[in-house]
Amino acid sequence: MYNRLKAIEDRYEQIAEMLTDMAVISDIKRLTELSKEQRSIEKTVVKYRELLALEAEVAELKELVKEQDPEIREMAELELAESTEKHEALIEELKILLIPKDPNDEKNVILEIRGAAGGDEGNIFAGDLYRMYHRFAETKGWKVELMDAEVCEAGGFSKISCMITGESVYSQLKFESGSHRVQRVPTTESSGRIHTSTATVLVMPEADALEVDLNMDDVRIDIFCSSGPGGQSVNTTKSAIRVTHLPTGIVVSCQDGKSQHENKANALKVLQARLYDHMLQEKEAKEGQERMSKIGRGDRSEKIRTYNYPQNRVTDHRIGFTVQQLDRIMEGKIDVVIDALLLEEQRKALSASEEE
């Protein structure tokens, strides 16, 4: 562990020196990359230096414990116990900091929600989930930009997608992909019978041009009129865009932008994210069961969570986590579930590193 920490500190110092080089300063792309790398390891370096200072202090206290003077010895013993406790806590903190980071953790995301089983109720639930994530984003100070929405007459959406931008968005939302199940009495149910419906969530890290080489010769672009609830045309101007990636068959539509140009840009952005997600899944499939060993596979078909309204209960099936706070969670206070998922991810990563 100490060798790894020293290597990280050396790299931190190397980057600091490189950032004073005029050749780097004049290269915006290189400057941004190095600054981002430095920020990503800064906390680890600070904690490592704190650890070294604490160990030097512990060594001095161990010498003082040998003193003949009972008052000095007693004071040293008390401080040594306190410093030893701090040392153990720092070691544990550094173990977590040394867990390999997901390279996508700092990225913005494209969030897509679709009504699935349950007809109108599934679409209404898709709208409830969108509102939940939107409110959660607001509490984090993130920006939510609507990209496309297919509104349903009964309420909610058959499909809605948005871009969420801010600090470390993917790290917080990456476990949300999958099938979300709701159990409640629909407003249209006269007998009071509880129905079960589902909506699917897909969270994709935003991809840049360096990660996905999108050849426009492989893309077919269709232009059509935007439509509202029930499929009726909402304007006479052809501003909605559908892009099809011919090699993979991936299709993306966008119609909520103010212009054809904006819808095209959004559609291509979503297409890039889909292609990047496709690449990630193929890579993980080739590398074996890595995806399976994580908290869920991120597949849309995987049932990840149940929202039970009569019992005010939310259960995440991947980690067996249950909390009676559905009312708060649907208002965007989903930190309690996300924190539990992140803790389980850390536990699994620490366990894997200890076995190596």
C-alpha positions as a LaTeX table, in Angstrom:
\begin{tabular}{lrrr}
\hline
Residue & $x$ (\AA) & $y$ (\AA) & $z$ (\AA) \\
\hline
Met1 & 0.00 & 0.00 & 0.00 \\
Tyr2 & 2.79 & 2.42 & 0.90 \\
Asn3 & 4.54 & 1.82 & $-2.45$ \\
Arg4 & 1.33 & 2.66 & $-4.30$ \\
Leu5 & 0.81 & 5.80 & $-2.19$ \\
Lys6 & 4.39 & 6.95 & $-2.82$ \\
Ala7 & 3.93 & 6.43 & $-6.57$ \\
Ile8 & 0.74 & 8.51 & $-6.50$ \\
Glu9 & 2.53 & 11.28 & $-4.58$ \\
Asp10 & 5.39 & 11.25 & $-7.11$ \\
Arg11 & 2.89 & 11.52 & $-9.96$ \\
Tyr12 & 1.15 & 14.41 & $-8.19$ \\
Glu13 & 4.46 & 16.29 & $-7.93$ \\
Gln14 & 5.27 & 15.49 & $-11.55$ \\
Ile15 & 1.95 & 16.92 & $-12.72$ \\
Ala16 & 2.46 & 20.04 & $-10.58$ \\
Glu17 & 5.77 & 20.63 & $-12.36$ \\
Met18 & 4.27 & 19.94 & $-15.80$ \\
Leu19 & 1.51 & 22.48 & $-15.16$ \\
Thr20 & 4.14 & 25.24 & $-14.99$ \\
Asp21 & 5.50 & 24.33 & $-18.45$ \\
Met22 & 4.51 & 26.90 & $-21.08$ \\
Ala23 & 4.08 & 24.16 & $-23.69$ \\
Val24 & 1.41 & 22.56 & $-21.47$ \\
Ile25 & $-0.20$ & 25.87 & $-20.52$ \\
Ser26 & $-0.66$ & 26.77 & $-24.19$ \\
Asp27 & $-2.21$ & 23.35 & $-24.96$ \\
Ile28 & $-5.74$ & 23.65 & $-23.51$ \\
Lys29 & $-6.56$ & 19.98 & $-24.02$ \\
Arg30 & $-3.39$ & 18.75 & $-22.30$ \\
Leu31 & $-3.76$ & 21.36 & $-19.53$ \\
Thr32 & $-7.33$ & 20.21 & $-18.85$ \\
Glu33 & $-6.35$ & 16.52 & $-18.79$ \\
Leu34 & $-3.48$ & 17.08 & $-16.35$ \\
Ser35 & $-5.51$ & 19.38 & $-14.08$ \\
Lys36 & $-8.28$ & 16.78 & $-13.96$ \\
Glu37 & $-5.79$ & 13.99 & $-13.13$ \\
Gln38 & $-4.20$ & 16.10 & $-10.40$ \\
Arg39 & $-7.58$ & 16.82 & $-8.80$ \\
Ser40 & $-8.49$ & 13.13 & $-8.90$ \\
Ile41 & $-5.46$ & 12.13 & $-6.78$ \\
Glu42 & $-5.14$ & 15.23 & $-4.59$ \\
Lys43 & $-7.20$ & 13.86 & $-1.68$ \\
Thr44 & $-5.15$ & 10.64 & $-1.65$ \\
Val45 & $-1.89$ & 12.61 & $-1.53$ \\
Val46 & $-3.16$ & 14.86 & 1.28 \\
Lys47 & $-4.23$ & 11.82 & 3.36 \\
Tyr48 & $-0.95$ & 10.02 & 2.65 \\
Arg49 & 1.08 & 13.00 & 3.89 \\
Glu50 & $-1.21$ & 13.22 & 6.92 \\
Leu51 & $-0.48$ & 9.53 & 7.57 \\
Leu52 & 3.30 & 10.01 & 7.37 \\
Ala53 & 3.14 & 12.98 & 9.78 \\
Leu54 & 1.01 & 10.94 & 12.18 \\
Glu55 & 3.43 & 8.00 & 12.07 \\
Ala56 & 6.32 & 10.33 & 12.92 \\
Glu57 & 4.27 & 11.64 & 15.84 \\
Val58 & 3.51 & 8.08 & 17.00 \\
Ala59 & 7.23 & 7.23 & 16.93 \\
Glu60 & 8.00 & 10.24 & 19.16 \\
Leu61 & 5.20 & 9.34 & 21.59 \\
Lys62 & 6.51 & 5.77 & 21.87 \\
Glu63 & 9.82 & 7.20 & 23.02 \\
Leu64 & 8.09 & 9.46 & 25.55 \\
Val65 & 6.23 & 6.47 & 26.98 \\
Lys66 & 9.63 & 5.16 & 28.12 \\
Glu67 & 10.28 & 8.32 & 30.19 \\
Gln68 & 10.85 & 7.96 & 33.92 \\
Asp69 & 8.67 & 10.95 & 34.77 \\
Pro70 & 5.19 & 9.50 & 35.51 \\
Glu71 & 3.34 & 12.67 & 34.36 \\
Ile72 & 5.12 & 12.74 & 30.99 \\
Arg73 & 4.62 & 9.01 & 30.59 \\
Glu74 & 0.88 & 9.24 & 31.39 \\
Met75 & 0.35 & 12.14 & 28.98 \\
Ala76 & 2.29 & 10.29 & 26.25 \\
Glu77 & 0.21 & 7.14 & 26.76 \\
Leu78 & $-3.04$ & 9.07 & 26.40 \\
Glu79 & $-1.84$ & 10.84 & 23.23 \\
Leu80 & $-0.45$ & 7.58 & 21.84 \\
Ala81 & $-3.82$ & 5.85 & 22.22 \\
Glu82 & $-5.54$ & 8.75 & 20.46 \\
Ser83 & $-2.97$ & 8.87 & 17.64 \\
Thr84 & $-3.12$ & 5.09 & 17.16 \\
Glu85 & $-6.88$ & 5.33 & 16.73 \\
Lys86 & $-6.45$ & 8.12 & 14.16 \\
His87 & $-3.81$ & 6.03 & 12.38 \\
Glu88 & $-6.17$ & 3.05 & 12.02 \\
Ala89 & $-8.94$ & 5.30 & 10.68 \\
Leu90 & $-6.54$ & 6.89 & 8.15 \\
Ile91 & $-5.39$ & 3.48 & 6.93 \\
Glu92 & $-9.00$ & 2.45 & 6.29 \\
Glu93 & $-9.73$ & 5.73 & 4.52 \\
Leu94 & $-6.68$ & 5.31 & 2.28 \\
Lys95 & $-7.67$ & 1.74 & 1.43 \\
Ile96 & $-10.94$ & 3.12 & 0.05 \\
Leu97 & $-9.16$ & 5.92 & $-1.81$ \\
Leu98 & $-6.89$ & 3.34 & $-3.45$ \\
Ile99 & $-9.83$ & 1.39 & $-4.88$ \\
Pro100 & $-9.56$ & 1.75 & $-8.69$ \\
Lys101 & $-11.90$ & 4.50 & $-9.84$ \\
Asp102 & $-14.52$ & 3.96 & $-12.51$ \\
Pro103 & $-13.17$ & 6.11 & $-15.38$ \\
Asn104 & $-16.71$ & 7.37 & $-16.02$ \\
Asp105 & $-17.45$ & 8.50 & $-12.45$ \\
Glu106 & $-16.82$ & 12.19 & $-13.13$ \\
Lys107 & $-18.94$ & 12.29 & $-16.27$ \\
Asn108 & $-22.32$ & 13.80 & $-17.00$ \\
Val109 & $-25.07$ & 11.35 & $-17.89$ \\
Ile110 & $-27.92$ & 10.84 & $-20.30$ \\
Leu111 & $-30.89$ & 9.47 & $-18.37$ \\
Glu112 & $-33.63$ & 7.63 & $-20.23$ \\
Ile113 & $-36.85$ & 6.37 & $-18.60$ \\
Arg114 & $-39.54$ & 4.31 & $-20.33$ \\
Gly115 & $-42.94$ & 3.11 & $-19.19$ \\
Ala116 & $-42.93$ & $-0.69$ & $-19.40$ \\
Ala117 & $-45.40$ & $-3.28$ & $-18.02$ \\
Gly118 & $-48.70$ & $-1.94$ & $-16.74$ \\
Gly119 & $-49.91$ & 0.25 & $-19.60$ \\
Asp120 & $-50.93$ & 3.74 & $-18.46$ \\
Glu121 & $-49.80$ & 3.06 & $-14.90$ \\
Gly122 & $-46.30$ & 2.12 & $-16.12$ \\
Asn123 & $-46.10$ & 5.42 & $-18.04$ \\
Ile124 & $-47.37$ & 7.40 & $-15.03$ \\
Phe125 & $-44.69$ & 5.73 & $-12.91$ \\
Ala126 & $-42.07$ & 6.67 & $-15.51$ \\
Gly127 & $-43.15$ & 10.28 & $-14.95$ \\
Asp128 & $-42.88$ & 9.84 & $-11.18$ \\
Leu129 & $-39.32$ & 8.49 & $-11.54$ \\
Tyr130 & $-38.34$ & 11.39 & $-13.80$ \\
Arg131 & $-39.64$ & 13.84 & $-11.19$ \\
Met132 & $-37.73$ & 11.95 & $-8.47$ \\
Tyr133 & $-34.42$ & 12.14 & $-10.34$ \\
His134 & $-35.04$ & 15.77 & $-11.33$ \\
Arg135 & $-35.53$ & 16.75 & $-7.67$ \\
Phe136 & $-32.49$ & 14.72 & $-6.63$ \\
Ala137 & $-30.43$ & 16.56 & $-9.27$ \\
Glu138 & $-31.66$ & 19.91 & $-7.91$ \\
Thr139 & $-30.46$ & 19.02 & $-4.39$ \\
Lys140 & $-27.02$ & 18.29 & $-5.87$ \\
Gly141 & $-26.87$ & 21.53 & $-7.82$ \\
Trp142 & $-26.88$ & 19.65 & $-11.13$ \\
Lys143 & $-28.47$ & 20.94 & $-14.33$ \\
Val144 & $-31.21$ & 18.89 & $-16.03$ \\
Glu145 & $-31.81$ & 19.48 & $-19.75$ \\
Leu146 & $-34.83$ & 17.75 & $-21.31$ \\
Met147 & $-33.87$ & 16.10 & $-24.62$ \\
Asp148 & $-36.93$ & 14.12 & $-25.68$ \\
Ala149 & $-40.32$ & 13.19 & $-24.25$ \\
Glu150 & $-43.29$ & 11.16 & $-25.43$ \\
Val151 & $-46.16$ & 12.40 & $-23.24$ \\
Cys152 & $-49.13$ & 10.09 & $-22.55$ \\
Glu153 & $-52.76$ & 11.23 & $-22.39$ \\
Ala154 & $-53.31$ & 9.46 & $-19.05$ \\
Gly155 & $-50.20$ & 11.14 & $-17.60$ \\
Gly156 & $-46.50$ & 10.42 & $-17.42$ \\
Phe157 & $-44.35$ & 9.37 & $-20.36$ \\
Ser158 & $-43.92$ & 6.34 & $-22.56$ \\
Lys159 & $-40.34$ & 7.63 & $-22.92$ \\
Ile160 & $-38.42$ & 10.60 & $-21.57$ \\
Ser161 & $-34.71$ & 11.38 & $-21.78$ \\
Cys162 & $-32.58$ & 14.18 & $-20.40$ \\
Met163 & $-28.98$ & 15.24 & $-19.95$ \\
Ile164 & $-27.82$ & 15.74 & $-16.35$ \\
Thr165 & $-24.65$ & 17.79 & $-15.95$ \\
Gly166 & $-22.68$ & 18.57 & $-12.81$ \\
Glu167 & $-20.03$ & 17.24 & $-10.49$ \\
Ser168 & $-19.56$ & 13.43 & $-10.47$ \\
Val169 & $-23.08$ & 12.75 & $-11.77$ \\
Tyr170 & $-22.36$ & 9.23 & $-13.09$ \\
Ser171 & $-20.77$ & 8.15 & $-9.80$ \\
Gln172 & $-24.11$ & 8.81 & $-8.06$ \\
Leu173 & $-26.52$ & 7.50 & $-10.70$ \\
Lys174 & $-24.63$ & 4.58 & $-12.27$ \\
Phe175 & $-26.54$ & 1.94 & $-10.27$ \\
Glu176 & $-29.99$ & 3.21 & $-11.33$ \\
Ser177 & $-30.13$ & 1.33 & $-14.66$ \\
Gly178 & $-32.64$ & $-1.51$ & $-14.67$ \\
Ser179 & $-36.30$ & $-2.28$ & $-14.15$ \\
His180 & $-38.07$ & $-0.34$ & $-11.36$ \\
Arg181 & $-41.31$ & $-1.88$ & $-10.07$ \\
Val182 & $-44.18$ & $-0.01$ & $-8.41$ \\
Gln183 & $-46.96$ & $-1.54$ & $-6.29$ \\
Arg184 & $-49.92$ & 0.76 & $-5.63$ \\
Val185 & $-53.63$ & 1.33 & $-6.26$ \\
Pro186 & $-54.05$ & 3.27 & $-9.55$ \\
Thr187 & $-56.39$ & 6.27 & $-9.49$ \\
Thr188 & $-58.53$ & 4.50 & $-12.09$ \\
Glu189 & $-58.95$ & 1.37 & $-9.90$ \\
Ser190 & $-62.41$ & 1.53 & $-8.31$ \\
Ser191 & $-62.10$ & $-1.66$ & $-6.26$ \\
Gly192 & $-58.92$ & $-0.55$ & $-4.48$ \\
Arg193 & $-56.89$ & $-3.45$ & $-5.85$ \\
Ile194 & $-53.10$ & $-3.04$ & $-5.81$ \\
His195 & $-51.49$ & $-3.17$ & $-9.26$ \\
Thr196 & $-47.87$ & $-3.92$ & $-10.11$ \\
Ser197 & $-46.33$ & $-1.91$ & $-12.96$ \\
Thr198 & $-42.78$ & $-1.24$ & $-14.13$ \\
Ala199 & $-40.65$ & 1.40 & $-15.78$ \\
Thr200 & $-37.13$ & 0.97 & $-17.07$ \\
Val201 & $-34.24$ & 3.32 & $-16.40$ \\
Leu202 & $-31.06$ & 3.59 & $-18.45$ \\
Val203 & $-28.13$ & 5.74 & $-17.25$ \\
Met204 & $-25.39$ & 6.31 & $-19.84$ \\
Pro205 & $-22.17$ & 8.28 & $-19.30$ \\
Glu206 & $-21.75$ & 11.13 & $-21.75$ \\
Ala207 & $-19.25$ & 10.19 & $-24.43$ \\
Asp208 & $-16.89$ & 12.57 & $-26.20$ \\
Ala209 & $-15.55$ & 12.41 & $-29.74$ \\
Leu210 & $-12.27$ & 10.84 & $-28.57$ \\
Glu211 & $-14.09$ & 7.86 & $-27.04$ \\
Val212 & $-16.56$ & 7.27 & $-29.87$ \\
Asp213 & $-15.46$ & 7.80 & $-33.44$ \\
Leu214 & $-18.87$ & 8.42 & $-35.00$ \\
Asn215 & $-18.66$ & 8.10 & $-38.78$ \\
Met216 & $-21.53$ & 10.14 & $-40.21$ \\
Asp217 & $-21.52$ & 7.90 & $-43.29$ \\
Asp218 & $-22.90$ & 5.19 & $-40.95$ \\
Val219 & $-25.76$ & 7.43 & $-39.78$ \\
Arg220 & $-29.15$ & 7.92 & $-41.46$ \\
Ile221 & $-31.03$ & 11.07 & $-40.46$ \\
Asp222 & $-34.82$ & 11.35 & $-40.87$ \\
Ile223 & $-36.81$ & 14.53 & $-40.26$ \\
Phe224 & $-40.49$ & 14.51 & $-39.22$ \\
Cys225 & $-43.13$ & 16.58 & $-37.42$ \\
Ser226 & $-43.11$ & 16.60 & $-33.62$ \\
Ser227 & $-46.02$ & 14.79 & $-31.99$ \\
Gly228 & $-47.86$ & 15.14 & $-28.70$ \\
Pro229 & $-50.09$ & 12.85 & $-26.61$ \\
Gly230 & $-51.80$ & 10.20 & $-28.71$ \\
Gly231 & $-49.43$ & 10.84 & $-31.61$ \\
Gln232 & $-51.12$ & 14.00 & $-32.92$ \\
Ser233 & $-48.89$ & 16.53 & $-34.67$ \\
Val234 & $-48.13$ & 19.53 & $-32.47$ \\
Asn235 & $-46.70$ & 21.73 & $-35.18$ \\
Thr236 & $-46.49$ & 21.97 & $-38.95$ \\
Thr237 & $-42.72$ & 22.46 & $-39.01$ \\
Lys238 & $-40.59$ & 19.38 & $-39.48$ \\
Ser239 & $-38.26$ & 19.80 & $-36.51$ \\
Ala240 & $-38.16$ & 16.32 & $-34.93$ \\
Ile241 & $-35.10$ & 14.19 & $-35.75$ \\
Arg242 & $-34.58$ & 10.45 & $-35.90$ \\
Val243 & $-31.02$ & 9.13 & $-36.30$ \\
Thr244 & $-30.23$ & 5.51 & $-37.08$ \\
His245 & $-26.78$ & 4.00 & $-36.67$ \\
Leu246 & $-26.75$ & 1.51 & $-39.54$ \\
Pro247 & $-23.99$ & $-0.88$ & $-38.30$ \\
Thr248 & $-25.66$ & $-1.47$ & $-34.89$ \\
Gly249 & $-29.29$ & $-0.63$ & $-35.64$ \\
Ile250 & $-29.42$ & 1.83 & $-32.72$ \\
Val251 & $-32.21$ & 4.40 & $-33.25$ \\
Val252 & $-32.54$ & 7.72 & $-31.39$ \\
Ser253 & $-35.32$ & 10.30 & $-31.74$ \\
Cys254 & $-35.42$ & 13.85 & $-30.40$ \\
Gln255 & $-38.27$ & 16.34 & $-30.73$ \\
Asp256 & $-38.25$ & 18.54 & $-27.62$ \\
Gly257 & $-35.61$ & 21.01 & $-28.78$ \\
Lys258 & $-36.54$ & 24.48 & $-30.03$ \\
Ser259 & $-35.26$ & 23.76 & $-33.53$ \\
Gln260 & $-34.30$ & 21.03 & $-35.96$ \\
His261 & $-30.65$ & 21.93 & $-35.37$ \\
Glu262 & $-30.98$ & 21.50 & $-31.59$ \\
Asn263 & $-32.83$ & 18.19 & $-31.95$ \\
Lys264 & $-30.16$ & 16.88 & $-34.32$ \\
Ala265 & $-27.36$ & 17.84 & $-31.92$ \\
Asn266 & $-29.19$ & 16.18 & $-29.00$ \\
Ala267 & $-29.95$ & 13.04 & $-31.01$ \\
Leu268 & $-26.30$ & 12.65 & $-32.04$ \\
Lys269 & $-25.22$ & 13.20 & $-28.42$ \\
Val270 & $-27.54$ & 10.42 & $-27.26$ \\
Leu271 & $-26.36$ & 8.18 & $-30.10$ \\
Gln272 & $-22.74$ & 8.68 & $-29.04$ \\
Ala273 & $-23.64$ & 7.78 & $-25.45$ \\
Arg274 & $-25.50$ & 4.65 & $-26.63$ \\
Leu275 & $-22.55$ & 3.55 & $-28.75$ \\
Tyr276 & $-20.16$ & 4.15 & $-25.84$ \\
Asp277 & $-22.42$ & 2.14 & $-23.50$ \\
His278 & $-22.56$ & $-0.61$ & $-26.16$ \\
Met279 & $-18.74$ & $-0.64$ & $-26.31$ \\
Leu280 & $-18.46$ & $-0.84$ & $-22.51$ \\
Gln281 & $-20.85$ & $-3.78$ & $-22.29$ \\
Glu282 & $-19.04$ & $-5.65$ & $-25.08$ \\
Lys283 & $-15.70$ & $-5.03$ & $-23.36$ \\
Glu284 & $-16.97$ & $-6.30$ & $-20.01$ \\
Ala285 & $-18.53$ & $-9.37$ & $-21.65$ \\
Lys286 & $-15.15$ & $-10.24$ & $-23.18$ \\
Glu287 & $-13.39$ & $-9.76$ & $-19.86$ \\
Gly288 & $-15.57$ & $-12.37$ & $-18.19$ \\
Gln289 & $-17.88$ & $-11.98$ & $-15.23$ \\
Glu290 & $-16.72$ & $-8.55$ & $-14.08$ \\
Arg291 & $-20.11$ & $-6.99$ & $-14.80$ \\
Met292 & $-21.87$ & $-9.80$ & $-12.95$ \\
Ser293 & $-19.66$ & $-9.29$ & $-9.88$ \\
Lys294 & $-20.71$ & $-5.66$ & $-9.64$ \\
Ile295 & $-23.93$ & $-4.44$ & $-8.04$ \\
Gly296 & $-26.20$ & $-5.71$ & $-10.77$ \\
Arg297 & $-25.56$ & $-5.90$ & $-14.49$ \\
Gly298 & $-27.17$ & $-2.62$ & $-15.50$ \\
Asp299 & $-29.51$ & $-4.48$ & $-17.86$ \\
Arg300 & $-32.96$ & $-2.99$ & $-18.44$ \\
Ser301 & $-34.52$ & $-6.40$ & $-17.84$ \\
Glu302 & $-32.96$ & $-6.72$ & $-14.38$ \\
Lys303 & $-35.47$ & $-5.97$ & $-11.60$ \\
Ile304 & $-33.47$ & $-3.76$ & $-9.28$ \\
Arg305 & $-35.98$ & $-1.98$ & $-7.02$ \\
Thr306 & $-39.56$ & $-2.11$ & $-5.76$ \\
Tyr307 & $-41.57$ & 0.93 & $-4.63$ \\
Asn308 & $-44.46$ & $-0.27$ & $-2.43$ \\
Tyr309 & $-46.90$ & 2.58 & $-1.74$ \\
Pro310 & $-49.25$ & 0.86 & 0.77 \\
Gln311 & $-46.27$ & 0.04 & 3.03 \\
Asn312 & $-44.33$ & 3.28 & 2.25 \\
Arg313 & $-41.45$ & 0.91 & 1.46 \\
Val314 & $-38.57$ & 0.93 & $-1.03$ \\
Thr315 & $-36.49$ & $-2.23$ & $-1.48$ \\
Asp316 & $-33.33$ & $-2.52$ & $-3.54$ \\
His317 & $-33.15$ & $-6.20$ & $-4.44$ \\
Arg318 & $-29.45$ & $-6.24$ & $-5.40$ \\
Ile319 & $-28.21$ & $-5.57$ & $-1.89$ \\
Gly320 & $-31.29$ & $-6.56$ & 0.14 \\
Phe321 & $-31.73$ & $-2.98$ & 1.36 \\
Thr322 & $-35.18$ & $-1.88$ & 2.58 \\
Val323 & $-36.29$ & 1.48 & 3.96 \\
Gln324 & $-39.75$ & 2.76 & 4.98 \\
Gln325 & $-39.24$ & 6.18 & 3.38 \\
Leu326 & $-40.95$ & 5.93 & 0.01 \\
Asp327 & $-42.67$ & 9.32 & 0.43 \\
Arg328 & $-39.30$ & 11.05 & 0.99 \\
Ile329 & $-37.56$ & 9.10 & $-1.76$ \\
Met330 & $-40.16$ & 10.02 & $-4.38$ \\
Glu331 & $-39.51$ & 13.67 & $-3.46$ \\
Gly332 & $-35.90$ & 13.20 & $-4.59$ \\
Lys333 & $-34.31$ & 12.22 & $-1.27$ \\
Ile334 & $-32.73$ & 9.05 & $-2.67$ \\
Asp335 & $-29.34$ & 9.54 & $-1.00$ \\
Val336 & $-30.18$ & 6.84 & 1.56 \\
Val337 & $-30.44$ & 4.21 & $-1.21$ \\
Ile338 & $-27.52$ & 5.51 & $-3.28$ \\
Asp339 & $-25.24$ & 5.66 & $-0.22$ \\
Ala340 & $-26.10$ & 2.04 & 0.63 \\
Leu341 & $-25.22$ & 0.98 & $-2.93$ \\
Leu342 & $-21.92$ & 2.90 & $-2.87$ \\
Leu343 & $-20.98$ & 1.35 & 0.48 \\
Glu344 & $-21.65$ & $-2.13$ & $-0.91$ \\
Glu345 & $-19.53$ & $-1.31$ & $-3.97$ \\
Gln346 & $-16.67$ & $-0.25$ & $-1.67$ \\
Arg347 & $-17.06$ & $-3.38$ & 0.43 \\
Lys348 & $-16.87$ & $-5.64$ & $-2.62$ \\
Ala349 & $-13.87$ & $-3.76$ & $-4.02$ \\
Leu350 & $-12.00$ & $-3.92$ & $-0.69$ \\
Ser351 & $-12.75$ & $-7.63$ & $-0.37$ \\
Ala352 & $-11.47$ & $-8.25$ & $-3.92$ \\
Ser353 & $-8.26$ & $-6.25$ & $-3.31$ \\
Glu354 & $-7.56$ & $-8.16$ & $-0.08$ \\
Glu355 & $-7.88$ & $-11.48$ & $-1.92$ \\
Glu356 & $-5.32$ & $-10.44$ & $-4.55$ \\
\hline
\end{tabular}
